[in-house]
PDB file of N, CA and C in Angstrom:
ATOM      1  N   MET A 131       0.845  -1.181   0.000  1.00  0.00           N
ATOM      2  CA  MET A 131       0.000   0.000   0.000  1.00  0.00           C
ATOM      3  C   MET A 131       0.886   1.239   0.000  1.00  0.00           C
ATOM      4  N   GLU A 132       0.468   2.252  -0.714  1.00  0.00           N
ATOM      5  CA  GLU A 132       1.232   3.495  -0.772  1.00  0.00           C
ATOM      6  C   GLU A 132       1.044   4.313   0.498  1.00  0.00           C
ATOM      7  N   SER A 133       2.110   4.990   0.920  1.00  0.00           N
ATOM      8  CA  SER A 133       2.019   5.790   2.145  1.00  0.00           C
ATOM      9  C   SER A 133       1.302   7.112   1.909  1.00  0.00           C
ATOM     10  N   GLY A 134       1.093   7.537   0.668  1.00  0.00           N
ATOM     11  CA  GLY A 134       0.447   8.807   0.370  1.00  0.00           C
ATOM     12  C   GLY A 134      -1.068   8.738   0.353  1.00  0.00           C
ATOM     13  N   ILE A 135      -1.629   7.562   0.568  1.00  0.00           N
ATOM     14  CA  ILE A 135      -3.082   7.400   0.535  1.00  0.00           C
ATOM     15  C   ILE A 135      -3.673   7.867   1.860  1.00  0.00           C
ATOM     16  N   SER A 136      -4.740   8.654   1.775  1.00  0.00           N
ATOM     17  CA  SER A 136      -5.388   9.145   2.992  1.00  0.00           C
ATOM     18  C   SER A 136      -6.192   8.021   3.634  1.00  0.00           C
ATOM     19  N   LYS A 137      -6.390   8.130   4.923  1.00  0.00           N
ATOM     20  CA  LYS A 137      -7.141   7.127   5.670  1.00  0.00           C
ATOM     21  C   LYS A 137      -8.621   7.481   5.639  1.00  0.00           C
ATOM     22  N   PHE A 138      -9.426   6.590   5.108  1.00  0.00           N
ATOM     23  CA  PHE A 138     -10.868   6.785   5.100  1.00  0.00           C
ATOM     24  C   PHE A 138     -11.422   6.307   6.433  1.00  0.00           C
ATOM     25  N   GLY A 139     -12.448   6.972   6.899  1.00  0.00           N
ATOM     26  CA  GLY A 139     -13.070   6.565   8.137  1.00  0.00           C
ATOM     27  C   GLY A 139     -12.467   7.197   9.369  1.00  0.00           C
ATOM     28  N   SER A 140     -11.425   7.982   9.201  1.00  0.00           N
ATOM     29  CA  SER A 140     -10.861   8.652  10.371  1.00  0.00           C
ATOM     30  C   SER A 140     -11.713   9.869  10.704  1.00  0.00           C
ATOM     31  N   SER A 141     -11.700  10.277  11.962  1.00  0.00           N
ATOM     32  CA  SER A 141     -12.532  11.405  12.369  1.00  0.00           C
ATOM     33  C   SER A 141     -11.669  12.623  12.672  1.00  0.00           C
ATOM     34  N   LEU A 142     -12.281  13.783  12.510  1.00  0.00           N
ATOM     35  CA  LEU A 142     -11.603  15.034  12.815  1.00  0.00           C
ATOM     36  C   LEU A 142     -11.735  15.328  14.298  1.00  0.00           C
ATOM     37  N   LEU A 143     -10.719  15.931  14.866  1.00  0.00           N
ATOM     38  CA  LEU A 143     -10.794  16.342  16.260  1.00  0.00           C
ATOM     39  C   LEU A 143     -11.422  17.724  16.307  1.00  0.00           C
ATOM     40  N   VAL A 144     -12.672  17.772  16.748  1.00  0.00           N
ATOM     41  CA  VAL A 144     -13.408  19.029  16.848  1.00  0.00           C
ATOM     42  C   VAL A 144     -14.024  19.119  18.235  1.00  0.00           C
ATOM     43  N   PRO A 145     -14.199  20.319  18.754  1.00  0.00           N
ATOM     44  CA  PRO A 145     -14.832  20.454  20.064  1.00  0.00           C
ATOM     45  C   PRO A 145     -16.312  20.076  19.994  1.00  0.00           C
ATOM     46  N   SER A 146     -16.816  19.490  21.061  1.00  0.00           N
ATOM     47  CA  SER A 146     -18.225  19.129  21.112  1.00  0.00           C
ATOM     48  C   SER A 146     -19.067  20.371  21.357  1.00  0.00           C
ATOM     49  N   VAL A 147     -20.356  20.237  21.162  1.00  0.00           N
ATOM     50  CA  VAL A 147     -21.268  21.351  21.396  1.00  0.00           C
ATOM     51  C   VAL A 147     -21.205  21.769  22.860  1.00  0.00           C
ATOM     52  N   GLN A 148     -21.070  20.797  23.760  1.00  0.00           N
ATOM     53  CA  GLN A 148     -20.973  21.111  25.185  1.00  0.00           C
ATOM     54  C   GLN A 148     -19.727  21.944  25.478  1.00  0.00           C
ATOM     55  N   GLU A 149     -18.607  21.630  24.830  1.00  0.00           N
ATOM     56  CA  GLU A 149     -17.375  22.402  25.004  1.00  0.00           C
ATOM     57  C   GLU A 149     -17.555  23.823  24.477  1.00  0.00           C
ATOM     58  N   LEU A 150     -18.223  23.956  23.336  1.00  0.00           N
ATOM     59  CA  LEU A 150     -18.451  25.276  22.747  1.00  0.00           C
ATOM     60  C   LEU A 150     -19.375  26.114  23.624  1.00  0.00           C
ATOM     61  N   ALA A 151     -20.338  25.458  24.274  1.00  0.00           N
ATOM     62  CA  ALA A 151     -21.299  26.181  25.101  1.00  0.00           C
ATOM     63  C   ALA A 151     -20.642  26.803  26.333  1.00  0.00           C
ATOM     64  N   LYS A 152     -19.506  26.279  26.742  1.00  0.00           N
ATOM     65  CA  LYS A 152     -18.797  26.804  27.910  1.00  0.00           C
ATOM     66  C   LYS A 152     -18.103  28.135  27.621  1.00  0.00           C
ATOM     67  N   LYS A 153     -17.866  28.427  26.344  1.00  0.00           N
ATOM     68  CA  LYS A 153     -17.129  29.627  25.952  1.00  0.00           C
ATOM     69  C   LYS A 153     -18.065  30.640  25.295  1.00  0.00           C
ATOM     70  N   PRO A 154     -17.850  31.925  25.562  1.00  0.00           N
ATOM     71  CA  PRO A 154     -18.659  32.928  24.859  1.00  0.00           C
ATOM     72  C   PRO A 154     -18.208  33.033  23.397  1.00  0.00           C
ATOM     73  N   LEU A 155     -19.122  32.808  22.472  1.00  0.00           N
ATOM     74  CA  LEU A 155     -18.793  32.864  21.051  1.00  0.00           C
ATOM     75  C   LEU A 155     -19.455  34.076  20.407  1.00  0.00           C
ATOM     76  N   LYS A 156     -18.727  34.728  19.524  1.00  0.00           N
ATOM     77  CA  LYS A 156     -19.295  35.859  18.796  1.00  0.00           C
ATOM     78  C   LYS A 156     -19.993  35.399  17.530  1.00  0.00           C
ATOM     79  N   GLN A 157     -19.603  34.240  17.023  1.00  0.00           N
ATOM     80  CA  GLN A 157     -20.258  33.692  15.843  1.00  0.00           C
ATOM     81  C   GLN A 157     -20.176  32.170  15.884  1.00  0.00           C
ATOM     82  N   VAL A 158     -21.036  31.513  15.138  1.00  0.00           N
ATOM     83  CA  VAL A 158     -21.074  30.065  15.079  1.00  0.00           C
ATOM     84  C   VAL A 158     -19.933  29.588  14.185  1.00  0.00           C
ATOM     85  N   PRO A 159     -19.147  28.603  14.632  1.00  0.00           N
ATOM     86  CA  PRO A 159     -18.087  28.068  13.776  1.00  0.00           C
ATOM     87  C   PRO A 159     -18.681  27.512  12.477  1.00  0.00           C
ATOM     88  N   PRO A 160     -18.013  27.737  11.352  1.00  0.00           N
ATOM     89  CA  PRO A 160     -18.562  27.329  10.044  1.00  0.00           C
ATOM     90  C   PRO A 160     -18.936  25.855   9.956  1.00  0.00           C
ATOM     91  N   ARG A 161     -18.258  24.987  10.673  1.00  0.00           N
ATOM     92  CA  ARG A 161     -18.572  23.555  10.566  1.00  0.00           C
ATOM     93  C   ARG A 161     -19.952  23.223  11.132  1.00  0.00           C
ATOM     94  N   TYR A 162     -20.524  24.139  11.952  1.00  0.00           N
ATOM     95  CA  TYR A 162     -21.833  23.904  12.536  1.00  0.00           C
ATOM     96  C   TYR A 162     -22.953  24.604  11.781  1.00  0.00           C
ATOM     97  N   VAL A 163     -22.639  25.329  10.725  1.00  0.00           N
ATOM     98  CA  VAL A 163     -23.643  26.036   9.935  1.00  0.00           C
ATOM     99  C   VAL A 163     -24.121  25.114   8.821  1.00  0.00           C
ATOM    100  N   ARG A 164     -25.426  24.923   8.745  1.00  0.00           N
ATOM    101  CA  ARG A 164     -25.986  24.068   7.697  1.00  0.00           C
ATOM    102  C   ARG A 164     -26.302  24.915   6.479  1.00  0.00           C
ATOM    103  N   THR A 165     -25.688  24.597   5.369  1.00  0.00           N
ATOM    104  CA  THR A 165     -25.908  25.345   4.133  1.00  0.00           C
ATOM    105  C   THR A 165     -26.854  24.616   3.184  1.00  0.00           C
ATOM    106  N   ASP A 166     -27.265  23.406   3.552  1.00  0.00           N
ATOM    107  CA  ASP A 166     -28.125  22.624   2.663  1.00  0.00           C
ATOM    108  C   ASP A 166     -29.607  22.902   2.855  1.00  0.00           C
ATOM    109  N   GLU A 167     -29.951  23.818   3.750  1.00  0.00           N
ATOM    110  CA  GLU A 167     -31.352  24.137   3.988  1.00  0.00           C
ATOM    111  C   GLU A 167     -31.727  25.448   3.314  1.00  0.00           C
ATOM    112  N   ASP A 168     -33.020  25.595   3.040  1.00  0.00           N
ATOM    113  CA  ASP A 168     -33.547  26.820   2.457  1.00  0.00           C
ATOM    114  C   ASP A 168     -33.396  27.947   3.469  1.00  0.00           C
ATOM    115  N   SER A 169     -32.887  29.073   3.048  1.00  0.00           N
ATOM    116  CA  SER A 169     -32.638  30.174   3.970  1.00  0.00           C
ATOM    117  C   SER A 169     -33.895  30.987   4.294  1.00  0.00           C
ATOM    118  N   SER A 170     -34.970  30.782   3.558  1.00  0.00           N
ATOM    119  CA  SER A 170     -36.191  31.534   3.849  1.00  0.00           C
ATOM    120  C   SER A 170     -36.881  30.947   5.078  1.00  0.00           C
ATOM    121  N   ILE A 171     -37.446  31.810   5.882  1.00  0.00           N
ATOM    122  CA  ILE A 171     -38.141  31.388   7.090  1.00  0.00           C
ATOM    123  C   ILE A 171     -39.638  31.536   6.847  1.00  0.00           C
ATOM    124  N   LEU A 172     -40.345  30.460   7.036  1.00  0.00           N
ATOM    125  CA  LEU A 172     -41.785  30.461   6.831  1.00  0.00           C
ATOM    126  C   LEU A 172     -42.477  30.320   8.179  1.00  0.00           C
ATOM    127  N   SER A 173     -43.553  30.984   8.329  1.00  0.00           N
ATOM    128  CA  SER A 173     -44.326  30.915   9.558  1.00  0.00           C
ATOM    129  C   SER A 173     -45.798  30.797   9.209  1.00  0.00           C
ATOM    130  N   HIS A 174     -46.552  30.155  10.067  1.00  0.00           N
ATOM    131  CA  HIS A 174     -47.989  30.023   9.813  1.00  0.00           C
ATOM    132  C   HIS A 174     -48.708  31.362   9.972  1.00  0.00           C
ATOM    133  N   THR A 175     -48.027  32.363  10.550  1.00  0.00           N
ATOM    134  CA  THR A 175     -48.650  33.682  10.701  1.00  0.00           C
ATOM    135  C   THR A 175     -48.408  34.574   9.482  1.00  0.00           C
ATOM    136  N   ASN A 176     -47.501  34.181   8.595  1.00  0.00           N
ATOM    137  CA  ASN A 176     -47.263  34.951   7.369  1.00  0.00           C
ATOM    138  C   ASN A 176     -48.365  34.661   6.359  1.00  0.00           C
ATOM    139  N   PRO A 177     -48.847  35.672   5.666  1.00  0.00           N
ATOM    140  CA  PRO A 177     -49.903  35.445   4.669  1.00  0.00           C
ATOM    141  C   PRO A 177     -49.409  34.654   3.470  1.00  0.00           C
TER     142      PRO A 177
END
C-alpha cells in the first residue's frame, strides 16, 4: 500500500457542542452552519 493514501473513516478532532457552550462565542463556527437548507423562514402567521 502506498504511504500517500489518505485514511478513510478517520474522524476530525473538533470540540463538542458542550465544550463550545462553555465559551462565549461571537459567531457560530462554520462547521456547525448548515448550508443545505432553504434560507427563507416560513411561519404560519405569514400570509
